[in-house]
C-alpha cells in the first residue's frame, strides 16, 4: 500500500514539474506608448481558483487579480482589466514605465494546489515611419528595389509590396525585378508587431516599357488624314482639273463642299446666247449706194464754179 502512495506522489510531483516547466516559457509582447497590450495567461485546466498578475523586481508587485471566493483589492495600475474567463489581462494607455516582465499565476485549487505560471516581457516600440523605395544601381535587364526606413527600436519588422493597384503581398526589404515585369509603379510598407506603416510614395518601374496604344495610333492617323487629305485633293483639282478624280469632285456638290469648305460651285464665264443666221442677216446693215438728190447736185455745181473763179 505504501508503494502505491509513493507512486501517486511521484506522479503528482512530475505533473507539477511539467506545469512548472511550461510556465517558465517566456513570451514577448510589443506595444506602443499610448496604445494597448493584452497579456495571455496560459492554462491547460478549466477549474480556476485564483489568478494573480504580478510585476516588478522578483514579481513581488501585485497589479491585479481574481479569486473565486474572495474580493481582491483594486488594481495597482489604472486602466487595467482582468478577464478570468478568457484568462487575459489588458493594459490601456501604455507608458514608458509599463515596459518590463510580468508573471501571471493561475491556481487551480486541486490536489496540492497546482499552479501555472506565464511570464511575459512587454517591449515598447516606436510608431513605424513611412518608408521610401530606392533603386539599386545598374538597372538594365534586371534591377533591385529596396524598401528603406529607420527600423531602430521597432522590434521585428516585415515588409509588404504592391504593384500598381494590385493586392499587397509579403516580401523582403529587397525586391528583385526584371524587364519582364509589366507594372508601372511599385509601393511598399512596413509591419511591426503592433501596426502597419503608411504606404511609401510610388516608385516608377525603371524597366517599364509602355505598350503602344493601338487605338490612339489609329486616331492620330485618321486625324492626319483628315487634315492633309483635303489639301492634297485641292492641289490635285487646281493642278489637273481634267483629271477624272478632279472632274468627279467638281461635279459632286457634296464632295466639293466638304473639300472646299462649302464654297459654291465655280461658275463658268457667261456667254452670249447664240443667234440664228436669219436674225444675223436681218440685223446686219447692208450699205447700198444711193443716187445724189437735186440739192446735192446744185451744191456740188456751186462749189466747182467758185473754184474756177479763184483760179
Tab-separated table of N, CA and C in Angstrom, residues 4 8 13 16 34 51 70 102-103 114 138 140 182 190 200 216 241 287-288:
chain	number	residue	atom	x	y	z
A	4	UNK	N	2.181	2.140	-3.364
A	4	UNK	CA	1.222	2.794	-4.239
A	4	UNK	C	1.136	4.288	-3.933
A	8	UNK	N	1.930	7.458	-6.388
A	8	UNK	CA	0.995	8.557	-6.637
A	8	UNK	C	1.668	9.900	-6.383
A	13	UNK	N	4.112	15.008	-8.394
A	13	UNK	CA	5.315	15.838	-8.477
A	13	UNK	C	5.743	16.032	-9.929
A	16	UNK	N	3.393	18.398	-11.581
A	16	UNK	CA	3.705	19.755	-11.139
A	16	UNK	C	4.967	20.279	-11.792
A	34	UNK	N	0.948	54.912	-25.285
A	34	UNK	CA	-0.408	55.356	-25.537
A	34	UNK	C	-1.301	54.270	-26.099
A	51	UNK	N	-6.394	33.954	-9.938
A	51	UNK	CA	-5.404	34.436	-10.900
A	51	UNK	C	-4.732	35.660	-10.292
A	70	UNK	N	-12.991	35.275	-2.868
A	70	UNK	CA	-12.582	36.463	-2.125
A	70	UNK	C	-12.633	37.702	-3.010
A	102	UNK	N	6.380	40.489	-16.694
A	102	UNK	CA	5.245	40.231	-15.800
A	102	UNK	C	5.000	38.723	-15.718
A	103	UNK	N	4.353	38.332	-14.609
A	103	UNK	CA	4.023	36.920	-14.412
A	103	UNK	C	2.543	36.799	-14.065
A	114	UNK	N	-2.206	22.982	-7.617
A	114	UNK	CA	-1.416	23.072	-8.843
A	114	UNK	C	-1.514	24.493	-9.402
A	138	UNK	N	22.801	50.049	-61.656
A	138	UNK	CA	22.951	49.116	-62.784
A	138	UNK	C	21.624	48.426	-63.120
A	140	UNK	N	19.287	47.408	-65.820
A	140	UNK	CA	19.247	47.222	-67.269
A	140	UNK	C	18.219	46.146	-67.604
A	182	UNK	N	5.695	43.897	-65.798
A	182	UNK	CA	4.925	44.912	-66.517
A	182	UNK	C	4.380	46.042	-65.660
A	190	UNK	N	5.790	48.977	-44.104
A	190	UNK	CA	6.357	48.183	-43.021
A	190	UNK	C	5.248	47.650	-42.128
A	200	UNK	N	4.463	53.929	-48.861
A	200	UNK	CA	5.503	54.765	-49.452
A	200	UNK	C	4.971	55.493	-50.672
A	216	UNK	N	-5.023	54.749	-79.986
A	216	UNK	CA	-4.508	56.117	-80.087
A	216	UNK	C	-3.767	56.323	-81.399
A	241	UNK	N	-7.194	69.902	-113.461
A	241	UNK	CA	-8.662	69.917	-113.436
A	241	UNK	C	-9.300	68.904	-114.363
A	287	UNK	N	-24.946	98.201	-146.862
A	287	UNK	CA	-24.734	99.531	-147.464
A	287	UNK	C	-24.952	99.442	-148.983
A	288	UNK	N	-25.938	100.276	-149.424
A	288	UNK	CA	-26.245	100.345	-150.874
A	288	UNK	C	-26.088	101.796	-151.321
